[in-house]
CSV table of C-alpha atoms in Angstrom, one decimal:
chain,number,residue,atom,x,y,z
A,1,MET,CA,12.8,-8.4,-18.3
A,2,ASN,CA,9.8,-7.9,-20.5
A,3,ASN,CA,6.5,-9.2,-19.1
A,4,PHE,CA,8.6,-11.5,-16.9
A,5,TYR,CA,6.1,-13.8,-15.4
A,6,ALA,CA,4.0,-14.1,-18.5
A,7,SER,CA,7.1,-14.7,-20.6
A,8,VAL,CA,8.3,-17.5,-18.3
A,9,GLU,CA,4.8,-19.1,-18.5
A,10,CYS,CA,5.0,-19.0,-22.4
A,11,MET,CA,8.5,-20.7,-22.2
A,12,LEU,CA,7.0,-23.3,-19.9
A,13,ASP,CA,4.1,-24.0,-22.2
A,14,PRO,CA,4.9,-22.6,-25.8
A,15,ALA,CA,1.3,-23.2,-26.9
A,16,LEU,CA,0.5,-20.2,-24.9
A,17,LYS,CA,2.4,-17.7,-27.1
A,18,LYS,CA,-0.5,-17.4,-29.5
A,19,TYR,CA,-3.0,-16.3,-26.9
A,20,PRO,CA,-3.6,-13.2,-24.7
A,21,ILE,CA,-2.7,-14.6,-21.2
A,22,ALA,CA,-2.5,-13.3,-17.9
A,23,VAL,CA,-0.9,-14.7,-14.8
A,24,CYS,CA,-3.3,-14.4,-11.9
A,25,GLY,CA,-3.6,-15.2,-8.2
A,26,SER,CA,-6.1,-17.8,-7.0
A,27,VAL,CA,-9.6,-16.7,-7.3
A,28,GLU,CA,-10.5,-19.5,-4.7
A,29,GLU,CA,-8.1,-17.9,-2.1
A,30,ARG,CA,-9.3,-14.3,-3.1
A,31,HIS,CA,-5.9,-13.5,-4.6
A,32,GLY,CA,-7.7,-13.2,-8.0
A,33,ILE,CA,-5.9,-10.3,-9.6
A,34,VAL,CA,-3.6,-10.0,-12.7
A,35,LEU,CA,0.1,-10.2,-11.6
A,36,ALA,CA,1.3,-10.0,-15.2
A,37,LYS,CA,0.1,-10.3,-18.8
A,38,ASN,CA,1.6,-10.5,-22.3
A,39,TYR,CA,1.5,-8.0,-25.0
A,40,LYS,CA,-1.6,-9.6,-26.6
A,41,ALA,CA,-3.5,-9.3,-23.5
A,42,LYS,CA,-2.1,-5.6,-22.9
A,43,ALA,CA,-3.6,-4.8,-26.3
A,44,PHE,CA,-7.1,-5.3,-24.6
A,45,ASP,CA,-6.2,-3.0,-22.0
A,46,VAL,CA,-5.7,-5.7,-19.4
A,47,LYS,CA,-3.8,-4.2,-16.6
A,48,THR,CA,-1.6,-5.6,-13.7
A,49,GLY,CA,-3.9,-5.3,-10.6
A,50,ASP,CA,-7.1,-5.9,-12.4
A,51,ALA,CA,-9.5,-8.4,-10.8
A,52,VAL,CA,-9.8,-11.5,-13.0
A,53,TRP,CA,-13.5,-10.8,-13.8
A,54,GLN,CA,-12.5,-7.3,-14.9
A,55,ALA,CA,-9.7,-8.8,-17.2
A,56,LYS,CA,-12.1,-11.3,-18.7
A,57,GLN,CA,-14.6,-8.6,-19.5
A,58,LYS,CA,-12.0,-6.8,-21.4
A,59,CYS,CA,-10.5,-9.8,-23.2
A,60,LYS,CA,-13.0,-12.6,-23.5
A,61,ASP,CA,-10.5,-14.9,-25.0
A,62,LEU,CA,-8.0,-14.2,-22.1
A,63,VAL,CA,-6.1,-17.5,-20.9
A,64,VAL,CA,-5.5,-17.2,-17.2
A,65,VAL,CA,-2.6,-19.2,-15.7
A,66,PRO,CA,-1.5,-19.6,-12.0
A,67,PRO,CA,1.9,-18.2,-11.2
A,68,HIS,CA,4.8,-20.5,-10.8
A,69,TYR,CA,7.1,-18.7,-8.4
A,70,GLU,CA,9.8,-21.3,-8.2
A,71,GLU,CA,10.3,-20.8,-11.9
A,72,TYR,CA,10.4,-17.0,-11.6
A,73,ILE,CA,13.1,-17.3,-8.8
A,74,LYS,CA,15.1,-19.8,-11.0
A,75,TYR,CA,15.1,-17.4,-14.1
A,76,SER,CA,15.8,-14.4,-12.0
A,77,LYS,CA,18.8,-16.2,-10.7
A,78,LEU,CA,20.0,-17.2,-14.1
A,79,ALA,CA,19.6,-13.7,-15.5
A,80,ARG,CA,21.8,-12.2,-12.7
A,81,SER,CA,24.5,-14.8,-13.5
A,82,VAL,CA,24.4,-13.3,-17.0
A,83,TYR,CA,24.8,-9.9,-15.6
A,84,GLU,CA,27.6,-10.9,-13.4
A,85,ARG,CA,29.8,-11.8,-16.3
A,86,TYR,CA,30.3,-8.0,-16.7
A,87,THR,CA,30.4,-6.6,-13.1
A,88,ASP,CA,30.1,-7.6,-9.5
A,89,GLN,CA,27.8,-4.4,-9.0
A,90,VAL,CA,24.5,-5.9,-9.7
A,91,GLU,CA,21.6,-4.5,-7.4
A,92,PRO,CA,18.3,-6.2,-7.7
A,93,TYR,CA,15.1,-4.1,-8.0
A,94,GLY,CA,12.5,-6.7,-7.7
A,95,MET,CA,12.7,-10.1,-9.2
A,96,ASP,CA,12.8,-9.0,-12.8
A,97,GLU,CA,14.9,-5.8,-12.7
A,98,CYS,CA,18.6,-5.0,-11.8
A,99,TRP,CA,20.9,-2.1,-11.9
A,100,LEU,CA,24.4,-2.8,-13.3
A,101,ASP,CA,27.3,-0.5,-12.8
A,102,ILE,CA,30.0,-1.1,-15.5
A,103,SER,CA,32.0,1.9,-15.1
A,104,GLY,CA,35.7,1.2,-16.0
A,105,THR,CA,35.0,-1.9,-18.0
A,106,GLU,CA,35.1,-0.3,-21.5
A,107,SER,CA,38.6,-1.7,-22.2
A,108,LEU,CA,37.3,-5.1,-21.5
A,109,PHE,CA,33.9,-5.2,-23.0
A,110,GLY,CA,33.4,-2.1,-25.1
A,111,SER,CA,31.0,0.9,-24.8
A,112,PRO,CA,28.0,0.6,-22.4
A,113,GLU,CA,25.6,0.4,-25.3
A,114,LYS,CA,27.6,-2.4,-26.7
A,115,VAL,CA,27.4,-4.2,-23.4
A,116,ALA,CA,23.7,-3.6,-23.1
A,117,ASN,CA,23.0,-4.9,-26.7
A,118,GLU,CA,25.3,-8.0,-25.8
A,119,ILE,CA,23.4,-8.7,-22.6
A,120,ARG,CA,20.1,-8.5,-24.5
A,121,GLU,CA,21.1,-11.0,-27.2
A,122,THR,CA,22.6,-13.4,-24.4
A,123,MET,CA,19.3,-13.2,-22.6
A,124,LYS,CA,17.5,-14.3,-25.8
A,125,PHE,CA,19.8,-17.0,-26.9
A,126,GLU,CA,20.5,-18.6,-23.4
A,127,LEU,CA,17.3,-17.9,-21.6
A,128,GLY,CA,14.6,-17.3,-24.2
A,129,LEU,CA,13.7,-14.0,-22.5
A,130,THR,CA,13.6,-10.5,-23.9
A,131,ILE,CA,14.8,-7.6,-22.0
A,132,SER,CA,14.7,-3.8,-22.3
A,133,VAL,CA,17.9,-2.0,-21.1
A,134,GLY,CA,18.2,1.7,-20.1
A,135,VAL,CA,21.9,3.1,-20.4
A,136,SER,CA,22.6,6.4,-18.5
A,137,PHE,CA,24.7,8.0,-15.9
A,138,ASN,CA,22.6,7.3,-13.0
A,139,LYS,CA,20.3,4.8,-11.7
A,140,ILE,CA,17.1,6.7,-12.0
A,141,PHE,CA,17.6,7.4,-15.7
A,142,ALA,CA,18.9,4.0,-16.4
A,143,LYS,CA,15.6,2.8,-15.0
A,144,LEU,CA,13.6,5.3,-17.0
A,145,GLY,CA,15.3,4.3,-20.1
A,146,SER,CA,14.6,0.6,-19.6
A,147,ASP,CA,10.7,1.5,-19.7
A,148,MET,CA,10.9,3.9,-22.7
A,149,LYS,CA,11.4,1.1,-25.5
A,150,LYS,CA,9.7,-2.2,-25.1
A,151,PRO,CA,10.1,-5.1,-25.9
A,152,ASP,CA,13.7,-6.1,-26.6
A,153,ALA,CA,15.5,-2.8,-26.9
A,154,VAL,CA,18.1,-0.4,-25.5
A,155,THR,CA,17.5,3.2,-24.8
A,156,VAL,CA,20.6,5.5,-24.1
A,157,ILE,CA,20.1,8.8,-21.9
A,158,PRO,CA,23.3,10.7,-22.3
A,159,LYS,CA,24.3,13.0,-19.6
A,160,ASP,CA,24.7,16.0,-22.0
A,161,THR,CA,21.4,15.7,-23.6
A,162,PHE,CA,19.2,14.1,-21.0
A,163,LYS,CA,16.9,17.2,-20.9
A,164,GLU,CA,16.0,16.9,-24.6
A,165,LYS,CA,15.5,13.2,-24.0
A,166,ILE,CA,13.3,13.0,-21.1
A,167,TRP,CA,12.0,16.3,-19.9
A,168,GLY,CA,9.0,16.0,-22.2
A,169,LEU,CA,7.9,12.6,-20.6
A,170,PRO,CA,5.1,12.4,-18.1
A,171,ALA,CA,6.2,13.1,-14.6
A,172,ALA,CA,4.6,9.8,-13.7
A,173,ASP,CA,7.3,8.0,-15.5
A,174,LEU,CA,9.8,9.0,-13.0
A,175,LEU,CA,10.6,6.5,-10.4
A,176,GLY,CA,9.1,7.7,-7.1
A,177,VAL,CA,5.9,9.3,-8.7
A,178,GLY,CA,3.0,7.1,-7.5
A,179,ARG,CA,-0.5,7.8,-7.9
A,180,ALA,CA,-0.8,9.9,-4.8
A,181,THR,CA,2.0,12.0,-5.8
A,182,GLN,CA,0.8,12.4,-9.3
A,183,ARG,CA,-2.4,13.8,-8.3
A,184,VAL,CA,-0.8,16.4,-6.2
A,185,LEU,CA,1.5,17.3,-9.1
A,186,ASP,CA,-1.5,17.4,-11.4
A,187,SER,CA,-3.3,19.8,-9.2
A,188,TYR,CA,-0.4,22.2,-9.8
A,189,CYS,CA,-0.2,21.6,-13.5
A,190,ILE,CA,3.1,19.8,-13.1
A,191,ARG,CA,2.7,17.4,-15.9
A,192,THR,CA,6.0,16.5,-17.3
A,193,ILE,CA,9.5,15.7,-16.0
A,194,GLY,CA,10.5,19.0,-17.1
A,195,ASP,CA,7.8,20.8,-15.3
A,196,LEU,CA,9.1,19.0,-12.1
A,197,ALA,CA,12.7,19.9,-12.9
A,198,ASN,CA,11.8,23.5,-13.2
A,199,THR,CA,9.6,23.9,-10.2
A,200,ASP,CA,10.9,25.6,-7.0
A,201,PRO,CA,12.2,22.6,-4.8
A,202,GLU,CA,11.0,24.4,-1.6
A,203,PHE,CA,7.5,24.6,-3.1
A,204,LEU,CA,7.7,20.7,-3.8
A,205,ARG,CA,9.0,20.1,-0.1
A,206,ARG,CA,6.0,22.0,1.3
A,207,ARG,CA,3.5,19.9,-0.8
A,208,LEU,CA,5.3,16.7,-0.7
A,209,GLY,CA,7.5,16.6,2.1
A,210,LYS,CA,11.2,15.5,1.7
A,211,ASN,CA,10.1,13.3,-1.3
A,212,GLY,CA,9.3,16.4,-3.2
A,213,VAL,CA,13.0,17.5,-3.0
A,214,VAL,CA,14.1,14.0,-3.9
A,215,LEU,CA,11.9,14.0,-7.0
A,216,TRP,CA,13.2,17.5,-8.0
A,217,ASN,CA,16.9,16.1,-7.8
A,218,TYR,CA,15.8,13.1,-9.9
A,219,ALA,CA,14.3,15.2,-12.6
A,220,ASN,CA,17.5,17.3,-12.9
A,221,GLY,CA,19.8,14.3,-13.0
A,222,ASN,CA,21.1,14.6,-9.6
A,223,ASP,CA,20.8,11.0,-8.5
A,224,LEU,CA,24.1,10.2,-6.7
A,225,SER,CA,23.1,6.7,-5.3
A,226,LEU,CA,25.7,3.9,-6.0
A,227,VAL,CA,24.9,0.5,-7.2
A,228,ALA,CA,25.3,-2.0,-4.6
A,229,LYS,CA,27.6,-5.1,-4.9
A,230,LYS,CA,25.9,-8.4,-5.5
A,231,ASP,CA,26.6,-9.7,-2.1
A,232,PHE,CA,25.3,-6.6,-0.3
A,233,VAL,CA,22.5,-7.2,2.2
A,234,SER,CA,20.6,-4.0,2.8
A,235,PRO,CA,19.5,-3.3,6.3
A,236,ILE,CA,16.1,-4.3,7.1
A,237,LYS,CA,13.7,-1.1,7.1
A,238,SER,CA,10.4,-2.8,8.0
A,239,VAL,CA,8.9,-6.0,9.0
A,240,GLY,CA,5.3,-6.8,7.8
A,241,HIS,CA,2.6,-9.6,7.3
A,242,GLY,CA,-0.6,-9.5,5.2
A,243,ILE,CA,-3.4,-11.6,4.4
A,244,THR,CA,-6.2,-11.8,1.9
A,245,THR,CA,-9.3,-12.9,4.2
A,246,VAL,CA,-11.5,-15.8,3.2
A,247,ALA,CA,-14.6,-13.5,3.5
A,248,ASP,CA,-14.9,-9.7,3.5
A,249,LEU,CA,-14.5,-8.2,7.0
A,250,GLU,CA,-17.5,-6.0,7.7
A,251,LYS,CA,-17.1,-4.9,11.4
A,252,PRO,CA,-14.3,-3.9,13.7
A,253,GLU,CA,-14.7,-6.9,15.9
A,254,GLN,CA,-13.7,-9.1,12.7
A,255,VAL,CA,-10.7,-7.0,12.0
A,256,TRP,CA,-8.9,-7.1,15.6
A,257,PRO,CA,-8.2,-10.9,15.6
A,258,VAL,CA,-6.7,-10.3,12.0
A,259,PHE,CA,-4.4,-7.8,13.3
A,260,LEU,CA,-3.5,-9.9,16.4
A,261,GLU,CA,-2.8,-13.0,14.0
A,262,LEU,CA,-0.5,-11.0,11.7
A,263,THR,CA,1.4,-9.4,14.3
A,264,GLN,CA,2.6,-12.8,16.0
A,265,ASP,CA,4.6,-13.3,12.8
A,266,ILE,CA,5.9,-9.7,13.0
A,267,GLY,CA,7.0,-10.0,16.6
A,268,HIS,CA,8.8,-13.2,15.9
A,269,LYS,CA,10.7,-11.6,13.0
A,270,LEU,CA,11.6,-8.7,15.0
A,271,ARG,CA,13.1,-10.9,17.7
A,272,VAL,CA,14.9,-13.0,15.3
A,273,HIS,CA,16.7,-9.9,13.8
A,274,GLY,CA,17.1,-8.2,17.1
A,275,LEU,CA,15.0,-5.2,16.2
A,276,SER,CA,12.3,-3.0,17.8
A,277,ALA,CA,9.7,-0.9,16.1
A,278,GLU,CA,9.1,2.8,16.7
A,279,GLY,CA,6.2,2.8,14.4
A,280,VAL,CA,3.4,1.0,12.8
A,281,ALA,CA,1.8,1.1,9.2
A,282,ILE,CA,-1.5,-0.5,8.1
A,283,HIS,CA,-2.6,-1.2,4.5
A,284,ILE,CA,-6.3,-1.8,4.0
A,285,ARG,CA,-7.8,-3.0,0.7
A,286,ASP,CA,-11.5,-3.0,0.4
A,287,ASN,CA,-13.5,-5.1,-1.9
A,288,THR,CA,-13.4,-2.8,-4.7
A,289,LEU,CA,-9.7,-3.1,-4.7
A,290,ASN,CA,-9.1,0.4,-3.4
A,291,THR,CA,-6.2,0.5,-1.0
A,292,ARG,CA,-5.6,3.0,1.9
A,293,GLN,CA,-2.5,3.3,4.1
A,294,TRP,CA,-1.7,5.1,7.3
A,295,GLN,CA,1.0,5.0,9.9
A,296,THR,CA,1.6,6.1,13.4
A,297,LYS,CA,4.5,6.3,16.1
A,298,ILE,CA,4.7,3.9,19.0
A,299,ALA,CA,5.4,5.6,22.5
A,300,LEU,CA,8.3,3.1,23.1
A,301,PRO,CA,10.3,0.9,20.8
A,302,THR,CA,8.8,-2.7,21.1
A,303,GLN,CA,8.8,-6.2,19.8
A,304,SER,CA,5.7,-7.0,21.4
A,305,PRO,CA,2.9,-8.5,19.1
A,306,MET,CA,0.3,-7.2,21.5
A,307,ILE,CA,1.4,-3.6,21.6
A,308,ILE,CA,1.8,-3.7,17.7
A,309,ALA,CA,-1.6,-5.0,17.2
A,310,LYS,CA,-3.3,-2.5,19.6
A,311,THR,CA,-1.4,0.3,18.0
A,312,ALA,CA,-2.4,-0.7,14.5
A,313,PHE,CA,-6.1,-1.3,15.6
A,314,GLN,CA,-6.4,2.1,17.2
A,315,LEU,CA,-5.0,3.7,14.1
A,316,PHE,CA,-7.5,1.6,12.0
A,317,GLU,CA,-10.5,2.6,14.0
A,318,LYS,CA,-9.5,6.2,13.9
A,319,ARG,CA,-9.0,6.3,10.2
A,320,TYR,CA,-11.1,3.7,8.4
A,321,GLY,CA,-14.5,4.9,7.2
A,322,TRP,CA,-16.2,1.7,6.5
A,323,ASN,CA,-17.4,2.8,3.1
A,324,ASN,CA,-16.9,-0.8,1.9
A,325,PRO,CA,-16.3,-4.1,3.5
A,326,ILE,CA,-12.5,-5.2,3.7
A,327,ARG,CA,-10.7,-7.7,1.4
A,328,SER,CA,-7.1,-7.8,2.8
A,329,VAL,CA,-5.0,-6.4,5.6
A,330,THR,CA,-1.2,-5.8,6.0
A,331,VAL,CA,0.4,-4.6,9.2
A,332,GLN,CA,4.1,-3.4,9.1
A,333,ALA,CA,6.5,-2.6,12.0
A,334,ILE,CA,8.4,0.4,10.7
A,335,ASN,CA,11.1,2.9,11.9
A,336,LEU,CA,13.1,-0.1,13.1
A,337,VAL,CA,16.0,0.2,15.7
A,338,PRO,CA,18.3,-2.4,17.5
A,339,GLN,CA,16.6,-3.8,20.3
A,340,ASP,CA,19.1,-2.7,22.8
A,341,THR,CA,18.7,1.1,21.7
A,342,PRO,CA,18.4,3.3,24.8
A,343,ARG,CA,14.8,4.4,25.3
A,344,GLN,CA,13.9,8.0,26.2
A,345,ILE,CA,11.4,7.5,28.9
A,346,ASP,CA,8.2,9.4,29.1
A,347,MET,CA,6.9,9.9,32.6
A,348,PHE,CA,3.5,8.8,31.5
A,349,MET,CA,4.7,5.6,29.9
A,350,ASP,CA,5.2,2.4,31.9
A,351,ALA,CA,8.2,1.0,30.4
A,352,ALA,CA,8.6,-1.7,33.2
A,353,LYS,CA,5.1,-3.1,32.3
A,354,GLN,CA,6.1,-3.1,28.6
A,355,ASP,CA,9.3,-4.9,29.3
A,356,LYS,CA,7.3,-7.3,31.4
A,357,LEU,CA,4.9,-8.2,28.6
A,358,GLU,CA,7.9,-8.5,26.0
A,359,ARG,CA,9.5,-11.1,28.2
A,360,MET,CA,6.3,-13.1,28.7
A,361,GLU,CA,5.7,-13.2,24.9
A,362,LYS,CA,9.1,-14.3,24.2
A,363,CYS,CA,8.8,-17.1,26.9
A,364,VAL,CA,5.6,-18.2,25.3
A,365,GLU,CA,7.0,-18.1,21.8
A,366,ASP,CA,10.1,-20.3,23.2
A,367,GLY,CA,7.8,-22.6,24.9
A,368,ILE,CA,9.2,-21.9,28.4
């Protein structure tokens, strides 16, 4: 859906349509960044992730509106109800995007391009929202196609001519190529999707790990992943919690209690889902909005908030250079396994002590 948050806000208040607008988090609660913008704001180079003050510097007439998440959820569900008229294989990708598998429905609804245009018109007529649709033979190229023409458009990427259609596009347009990956690719003059497709996959593996081979397959049209059915619940891969602090954090002793507070929620969620963590990841955003992230393993799978917090803090002290004060902190429990997974005991690890700590924490949480 095009400029989803901003488009919903313009429907709720049609007077906004004539202005450049940005949906922004609360400045008072220090979530003051641009979450979405309309095309009028985009014309002034207002970008998602800009601080509010930066966005207003770029566009002095910018109208800032707060987010109304309950409305976004409502319209997201309404959109999916439209998609489900054509298939039960509807896989959400965030609140405003979905993959649909309409294989085998041609005798019912016509060609894929016809279906795409029909959905596009239905969304405008019934919901007042414009969408851009990508039609292709796999999920990655369908997503790429949806980004190629905006707003209110359909792009078809056929299997027999996809190289001509997309190999000239920037590699950064491909799903999975983030800023860090793009910097690595740029350093080896891999600028386009075609460059990526024609690079030795073993070279990419050495430079980018297994993700390098995944991207090589994507660029060559080898994505074989299936579209999940609408009621499919994907397994939990991580459990996290983050906070934007009321004031910038300037010393380690201010960071430790934040980690400890965040991991109470994480430990509770792990127990609810019957999972233990074998690793911890931290995401640190400083007051210039630069974000760094690191991860590490935990010696034994755990649900303990204290162990997760200590592991996170040790990682933080080892990696964060304190070039700037800290604006927000997120902790994630990663590499999750069922809580009853047998542990490979290391002779130097006190598993009994860890079990005792976890039982004590559970008793405290349960009020026993």
